[in-house]
CSV table of C-alpha atoms in Angstrom, one decimal:
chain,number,residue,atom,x,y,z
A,12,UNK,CA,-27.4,8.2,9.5
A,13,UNK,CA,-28.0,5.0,7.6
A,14,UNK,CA,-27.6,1.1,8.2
A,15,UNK,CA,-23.3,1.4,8.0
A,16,UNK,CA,-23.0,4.7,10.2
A,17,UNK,CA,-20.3,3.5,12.3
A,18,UNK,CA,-18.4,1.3,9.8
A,19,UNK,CA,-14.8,1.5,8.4
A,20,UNK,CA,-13.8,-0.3,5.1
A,21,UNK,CA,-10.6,-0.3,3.5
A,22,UNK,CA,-9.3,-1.2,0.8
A,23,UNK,CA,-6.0,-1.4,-1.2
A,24,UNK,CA,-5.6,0.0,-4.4
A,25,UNK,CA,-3.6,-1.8,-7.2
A,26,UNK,CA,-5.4,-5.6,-7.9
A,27,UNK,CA,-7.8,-5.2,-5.4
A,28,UNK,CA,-10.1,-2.0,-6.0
A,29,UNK,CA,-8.4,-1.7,-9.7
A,30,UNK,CA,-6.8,-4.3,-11.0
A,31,UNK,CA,-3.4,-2.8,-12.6
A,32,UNK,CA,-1.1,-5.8,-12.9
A,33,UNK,CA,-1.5,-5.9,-16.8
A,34,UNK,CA,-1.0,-2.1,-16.9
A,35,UNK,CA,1.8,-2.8,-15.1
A,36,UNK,CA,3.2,-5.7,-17.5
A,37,UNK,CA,2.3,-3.2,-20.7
A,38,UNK,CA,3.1,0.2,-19.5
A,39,UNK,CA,-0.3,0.8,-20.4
A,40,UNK,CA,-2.7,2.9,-18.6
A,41,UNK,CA,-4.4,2.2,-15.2
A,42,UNK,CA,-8.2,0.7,-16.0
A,43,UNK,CA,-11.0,2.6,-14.8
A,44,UNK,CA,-12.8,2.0,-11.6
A,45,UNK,CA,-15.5,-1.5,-12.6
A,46,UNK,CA,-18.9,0.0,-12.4
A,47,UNK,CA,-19.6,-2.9,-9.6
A,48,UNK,CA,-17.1,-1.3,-7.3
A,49,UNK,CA,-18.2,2.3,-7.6
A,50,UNK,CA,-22.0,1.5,-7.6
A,51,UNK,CA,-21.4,-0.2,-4.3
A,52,UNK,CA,-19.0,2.1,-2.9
A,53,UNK,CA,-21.8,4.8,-3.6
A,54,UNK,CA,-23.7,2.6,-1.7
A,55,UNK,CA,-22.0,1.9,1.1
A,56,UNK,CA,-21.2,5.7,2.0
A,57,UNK,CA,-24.7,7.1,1.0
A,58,UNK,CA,-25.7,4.6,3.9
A,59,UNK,CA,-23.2,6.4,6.6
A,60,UNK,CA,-20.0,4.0,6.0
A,61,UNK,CA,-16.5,5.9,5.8
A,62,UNK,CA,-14.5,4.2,3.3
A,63,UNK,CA,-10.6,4.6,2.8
A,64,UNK,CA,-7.7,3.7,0.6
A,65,UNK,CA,-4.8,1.8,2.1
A,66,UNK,CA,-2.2,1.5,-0.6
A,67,UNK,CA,1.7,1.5,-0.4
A,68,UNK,CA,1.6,3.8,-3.3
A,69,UNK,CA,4.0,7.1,-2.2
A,70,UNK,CA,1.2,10.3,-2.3
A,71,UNK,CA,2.7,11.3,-5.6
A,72,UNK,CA,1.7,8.1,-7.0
A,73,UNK,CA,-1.5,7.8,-5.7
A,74,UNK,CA,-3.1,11.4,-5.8
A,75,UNK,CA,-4.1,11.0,-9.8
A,76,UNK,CA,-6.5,8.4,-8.9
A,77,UNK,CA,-7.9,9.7,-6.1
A,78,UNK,CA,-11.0,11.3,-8.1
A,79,UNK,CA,-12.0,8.3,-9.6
A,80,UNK,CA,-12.4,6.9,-6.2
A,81,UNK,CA,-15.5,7.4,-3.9
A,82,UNK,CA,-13.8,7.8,-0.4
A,83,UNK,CA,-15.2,10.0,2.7
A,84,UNK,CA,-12.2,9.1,4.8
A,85,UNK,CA,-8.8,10.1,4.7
A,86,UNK,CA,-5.9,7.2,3.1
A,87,UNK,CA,-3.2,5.2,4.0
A,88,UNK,CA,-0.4,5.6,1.7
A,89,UNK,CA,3.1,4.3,1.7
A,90,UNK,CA,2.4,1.1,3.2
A,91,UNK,CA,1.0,3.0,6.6
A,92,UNK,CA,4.0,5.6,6.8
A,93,UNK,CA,1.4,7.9,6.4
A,94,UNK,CA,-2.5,9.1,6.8
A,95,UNK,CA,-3.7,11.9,4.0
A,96,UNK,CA,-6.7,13.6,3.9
A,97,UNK,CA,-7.4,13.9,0.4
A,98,UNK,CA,-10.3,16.8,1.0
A,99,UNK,CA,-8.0,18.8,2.8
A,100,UNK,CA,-5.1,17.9,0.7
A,101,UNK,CA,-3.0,17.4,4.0
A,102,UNK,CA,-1.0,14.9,6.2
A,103,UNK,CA,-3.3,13.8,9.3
A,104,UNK,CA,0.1,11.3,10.6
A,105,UNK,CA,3.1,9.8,9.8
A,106,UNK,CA,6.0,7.7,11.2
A,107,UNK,CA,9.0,8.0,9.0
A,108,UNK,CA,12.2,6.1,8.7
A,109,UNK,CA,15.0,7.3,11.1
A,110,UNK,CA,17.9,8.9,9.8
A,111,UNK,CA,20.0,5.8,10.4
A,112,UNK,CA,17.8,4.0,7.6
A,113,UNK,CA,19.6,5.4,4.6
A,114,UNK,CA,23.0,4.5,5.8
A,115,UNK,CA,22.1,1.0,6.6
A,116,UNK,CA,20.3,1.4,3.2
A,117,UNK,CA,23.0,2.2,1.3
A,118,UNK,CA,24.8,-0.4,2.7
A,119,UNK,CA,22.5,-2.8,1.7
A,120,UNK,CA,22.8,-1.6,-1.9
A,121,UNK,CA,26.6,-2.1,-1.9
A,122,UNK,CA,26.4,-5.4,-0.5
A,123,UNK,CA,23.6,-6.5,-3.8
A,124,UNK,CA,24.5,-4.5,-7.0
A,125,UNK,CA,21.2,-5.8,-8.5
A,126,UNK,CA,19.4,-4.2,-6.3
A,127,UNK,CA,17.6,-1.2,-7.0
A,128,UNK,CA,15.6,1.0,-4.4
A,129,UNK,CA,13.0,4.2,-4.5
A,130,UNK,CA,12.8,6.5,-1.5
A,131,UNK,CA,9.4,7.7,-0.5
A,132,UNK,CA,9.8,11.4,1.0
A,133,UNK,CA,6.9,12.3,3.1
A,134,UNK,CA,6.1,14.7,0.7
A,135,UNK,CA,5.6,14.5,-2.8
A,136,UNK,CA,8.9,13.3,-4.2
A,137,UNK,CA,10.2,9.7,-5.0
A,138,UNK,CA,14.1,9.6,-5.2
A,139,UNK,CA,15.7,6.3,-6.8
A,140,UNK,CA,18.9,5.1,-6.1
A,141,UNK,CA,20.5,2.7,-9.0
A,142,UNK,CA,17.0,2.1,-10.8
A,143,UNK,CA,16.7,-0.9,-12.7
A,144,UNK,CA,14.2,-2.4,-14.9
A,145,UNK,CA,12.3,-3.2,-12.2
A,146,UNK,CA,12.0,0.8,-11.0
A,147,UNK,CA,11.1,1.6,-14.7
A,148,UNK,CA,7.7,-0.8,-14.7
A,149,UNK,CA,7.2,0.4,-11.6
A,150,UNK,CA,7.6,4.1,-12.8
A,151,UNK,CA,5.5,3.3,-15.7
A,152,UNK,CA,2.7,2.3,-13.6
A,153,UNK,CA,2.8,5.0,-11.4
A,154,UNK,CA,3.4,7.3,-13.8
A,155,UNK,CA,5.6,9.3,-11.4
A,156,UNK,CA,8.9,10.2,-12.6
A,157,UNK,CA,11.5,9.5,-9.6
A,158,UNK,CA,14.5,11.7,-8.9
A,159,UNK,CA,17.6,9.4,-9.3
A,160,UNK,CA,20.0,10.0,-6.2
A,161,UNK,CA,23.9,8.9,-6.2
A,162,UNK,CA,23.7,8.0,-2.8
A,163,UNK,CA,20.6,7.4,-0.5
A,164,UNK,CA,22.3,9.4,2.1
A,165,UNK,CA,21.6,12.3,-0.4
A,166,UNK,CA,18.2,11.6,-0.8
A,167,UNK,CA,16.4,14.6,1.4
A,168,UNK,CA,14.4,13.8,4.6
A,169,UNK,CA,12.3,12.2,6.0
A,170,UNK,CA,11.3,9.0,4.4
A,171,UNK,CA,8.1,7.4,4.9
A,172,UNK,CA,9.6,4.2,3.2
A,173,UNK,CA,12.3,2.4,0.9
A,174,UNK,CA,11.2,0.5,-1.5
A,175,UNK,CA,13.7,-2.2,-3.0
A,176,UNK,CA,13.8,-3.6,-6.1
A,177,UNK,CA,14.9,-6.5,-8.1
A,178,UNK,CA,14.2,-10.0,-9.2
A,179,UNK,CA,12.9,-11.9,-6.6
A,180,UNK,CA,15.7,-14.4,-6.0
A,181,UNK,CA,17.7,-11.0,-5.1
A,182,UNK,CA,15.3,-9.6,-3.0
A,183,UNK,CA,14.7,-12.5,-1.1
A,184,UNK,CA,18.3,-12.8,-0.7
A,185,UNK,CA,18.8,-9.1,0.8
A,186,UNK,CA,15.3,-9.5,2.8
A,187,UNK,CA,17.3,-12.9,4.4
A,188,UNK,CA,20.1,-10.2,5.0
A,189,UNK,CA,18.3,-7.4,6.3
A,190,UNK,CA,16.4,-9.5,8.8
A,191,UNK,CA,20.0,-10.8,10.4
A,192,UNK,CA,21.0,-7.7,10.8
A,193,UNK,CA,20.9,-6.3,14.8
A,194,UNK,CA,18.9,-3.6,13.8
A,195,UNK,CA,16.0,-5.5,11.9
A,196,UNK,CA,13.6,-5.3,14.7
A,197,UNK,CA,13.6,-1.3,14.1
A,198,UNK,CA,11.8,-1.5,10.7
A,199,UNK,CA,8.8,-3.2,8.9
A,200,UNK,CA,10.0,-5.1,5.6
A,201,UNK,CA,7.3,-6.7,3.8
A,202,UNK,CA,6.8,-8.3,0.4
A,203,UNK,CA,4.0,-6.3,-1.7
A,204,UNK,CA,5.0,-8.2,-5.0
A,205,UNK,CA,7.8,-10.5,-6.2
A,206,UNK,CA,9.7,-7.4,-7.0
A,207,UNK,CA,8.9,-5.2,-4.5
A,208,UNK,CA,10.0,-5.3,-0.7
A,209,UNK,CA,8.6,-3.0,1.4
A,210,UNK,CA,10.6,-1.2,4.5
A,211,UNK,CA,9.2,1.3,6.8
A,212,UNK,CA,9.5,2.3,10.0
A,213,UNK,CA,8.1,0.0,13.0
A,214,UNK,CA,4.6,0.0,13.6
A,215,UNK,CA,4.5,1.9,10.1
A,216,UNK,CA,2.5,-1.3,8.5
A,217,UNK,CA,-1.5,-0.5,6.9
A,218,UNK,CA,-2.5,-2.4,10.0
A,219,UNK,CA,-1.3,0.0,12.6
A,220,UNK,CA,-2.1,3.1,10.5
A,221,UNK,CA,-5.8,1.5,10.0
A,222,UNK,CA,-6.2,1.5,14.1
A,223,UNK,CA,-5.0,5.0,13.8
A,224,UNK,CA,-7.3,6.3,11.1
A,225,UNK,CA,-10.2,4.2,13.3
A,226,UNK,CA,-9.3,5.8,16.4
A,227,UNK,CA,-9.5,9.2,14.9
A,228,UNK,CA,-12.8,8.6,13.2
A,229,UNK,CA,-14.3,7.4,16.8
A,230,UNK,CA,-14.9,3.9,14.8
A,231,UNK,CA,-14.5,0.6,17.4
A,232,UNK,CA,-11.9,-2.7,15.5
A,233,UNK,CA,-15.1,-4.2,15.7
A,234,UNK,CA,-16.7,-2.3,13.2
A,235,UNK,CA,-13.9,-2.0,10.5
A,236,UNK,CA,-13.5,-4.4,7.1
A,237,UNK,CA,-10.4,-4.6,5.2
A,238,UNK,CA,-9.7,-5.9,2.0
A,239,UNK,CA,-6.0,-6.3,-0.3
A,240,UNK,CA,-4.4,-9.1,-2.0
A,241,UNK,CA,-1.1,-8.9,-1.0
A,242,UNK,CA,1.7,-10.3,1.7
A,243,UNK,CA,1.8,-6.1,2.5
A,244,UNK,CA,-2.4,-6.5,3.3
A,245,UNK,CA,-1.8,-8.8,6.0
A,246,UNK,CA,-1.6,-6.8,8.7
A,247,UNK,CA,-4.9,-4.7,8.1
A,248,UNK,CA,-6.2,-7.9,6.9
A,249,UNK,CA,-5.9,-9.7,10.7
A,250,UNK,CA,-6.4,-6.6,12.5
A,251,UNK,CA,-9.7,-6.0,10.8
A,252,UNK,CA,-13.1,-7.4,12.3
A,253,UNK,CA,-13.0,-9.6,9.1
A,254,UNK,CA,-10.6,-9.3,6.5
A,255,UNK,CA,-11.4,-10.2,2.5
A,256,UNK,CA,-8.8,-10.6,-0.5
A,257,UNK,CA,-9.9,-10.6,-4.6
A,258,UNK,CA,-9.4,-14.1,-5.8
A,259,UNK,CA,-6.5,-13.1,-7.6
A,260,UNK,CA,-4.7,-12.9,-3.9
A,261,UNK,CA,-1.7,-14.1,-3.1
A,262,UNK,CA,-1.2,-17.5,-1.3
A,263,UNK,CA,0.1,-15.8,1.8
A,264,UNK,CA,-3.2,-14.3,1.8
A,265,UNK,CA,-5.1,-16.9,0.9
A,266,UNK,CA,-3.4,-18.7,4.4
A,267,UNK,CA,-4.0,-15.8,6.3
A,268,UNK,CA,-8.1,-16.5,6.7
A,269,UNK,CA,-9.2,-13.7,4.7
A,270,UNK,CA,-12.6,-14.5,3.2
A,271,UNK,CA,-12.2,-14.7,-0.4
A,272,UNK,CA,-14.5,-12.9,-2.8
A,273,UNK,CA,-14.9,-12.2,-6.7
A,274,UNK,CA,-11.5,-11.4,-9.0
A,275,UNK,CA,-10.6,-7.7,-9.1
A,276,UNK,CA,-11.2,-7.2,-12.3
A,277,UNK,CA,-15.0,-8.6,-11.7
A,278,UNK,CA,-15.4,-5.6,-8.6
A,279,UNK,CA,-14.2,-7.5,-5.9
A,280,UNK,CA,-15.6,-4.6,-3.5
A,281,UNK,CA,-18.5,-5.0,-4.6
A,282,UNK,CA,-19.0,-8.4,-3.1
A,283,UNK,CA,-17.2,-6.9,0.1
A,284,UNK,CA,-20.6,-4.7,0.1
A,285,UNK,CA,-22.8,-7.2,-0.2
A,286,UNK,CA,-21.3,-9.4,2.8
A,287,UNK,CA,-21.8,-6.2,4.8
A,288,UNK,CA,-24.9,-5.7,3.6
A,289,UNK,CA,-25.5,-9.0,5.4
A,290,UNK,CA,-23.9,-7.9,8.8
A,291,UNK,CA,-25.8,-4.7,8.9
A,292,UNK,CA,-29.4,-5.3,8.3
């Protein structure tokens, strides 16, 4: 027992626990975790607090990092398609795509040839259809090889998300599309970078699968902090008792009245600790 028995806090991964953007720019390697983070993270858990990862990284994309980072809970991966229990090396939950998905994919991909798009199976393999320039940063980051598909009806199922890629002009372009469609209010599609657009299942957002994880940890909304500085962190961010965001945030997220804290490259969560500190006397 200790002062933050009782207490969820998550956080996101890529520039907001680690900042990776210029890794991602370079093709350079992922920084290690700042000393700030993982001294208060230490903290925070030795003190009874369950801490998780919510990151829309696929589980083959994520899993490399998971030893540098000090977490006691299990993680939200592909943009809350998914709960893993990293111990156990297991899926806890899941809502995946329908097998309608990749046909109205695929059509999305003939109606924008610019448009790129990786598909997250549940398991441990990241198919890409078309892959751009875009797909290869992204790759490089991730340093995950994807499995290029002719078709996303090929791809194998399920799929815990698509991920579509291109310049932002184009993906703003087939968002406007996809959210015309008649079917748009069966999916999730959020932005989690200007080159990125999100699309999961509904309810299948880091929000809902946060509730989730707190429900199965016995842990009240009341009691759990979230923290991410992207459009994609929103919906943890509001469902959260109080939600923070690295400087570097987004403006989305600066709007959405998440309290703002030090730049994640200075240990961001290590200021979230601190506030908490406060809370929890």
């Amino acid at each position: 027992m200790g002062k933050f028995t009782g207490v969820l806090l998550a956080s996101d991964f890529d520039n907001t626990l680690i900042y990776t953007e210029e890794a991602l720019r370079s093709g350079g390697p992922v920084p290690p975790l700042p000393e700030r983070n993982r001294e208060a993270l230490d903290y925070f858990i030795r003190e009874g607090g369950a801490f998780s990862i919510a990151t829309g990284r696929a589980l083959a994309a994520f899993a490399r990092y998971a030893d540098m980072v000090p977490m006691n809970a299990p993680g939200v991966v592909c943009n809350g398609a998914a709960l893993y229990d990293f111990q156990k090396q297991e899926y806890l939950d899941a809502l995946v795509l329908d097998e309608l998905a990749a046909l109205r994919g695929q059509e999305l991909l003939d109606r924008f040839p610019d448009l790129a798009v990786e598909a997250y199976h549940i398991g441990n393999v990241i198919h890409a259809v078309r892959p751009n320039d875009a797909v290869r940063r992204h790759e490089r980051l991730t340093q995950v090889s994807v499995v290029e598909s002719p078709s996303l009806p090929e791809v194998p199922q399920p799929l815990g998300k698509l991920l579509w890629e291109a310049d932002h002009e184009t993906l703003q372009a087939a968002a406007d599309y996809l959210r015309r469609q008649p079917w748009a209010g069966e999916y999730e599609l959020i932005f989690s970078g200007k080159t990125l657009l999100e699309m999961t299942a509904k309810g299948a957002n880091k929000g809902g699968m946060i509730r989730r994880l707190a429900r199965r940890l016995g842990i009240s909304m009341d009691h759990v902090y979230c923290v991410g500085d992207e459009a994609n962190d929103i919906p943890m961010l509001t469902a959260a008792a109080r939600g923070f965001a690295p400087a570097n945030c987004v403006e989305t997220v600066r709007s959405c009245g998440a309290t703002l804290v030090a730049d994640a490259r200075e240990g961001a969560l290590a200021d979230v600790v601190s506030v908490l500190d406060g809370l929890y006397p």
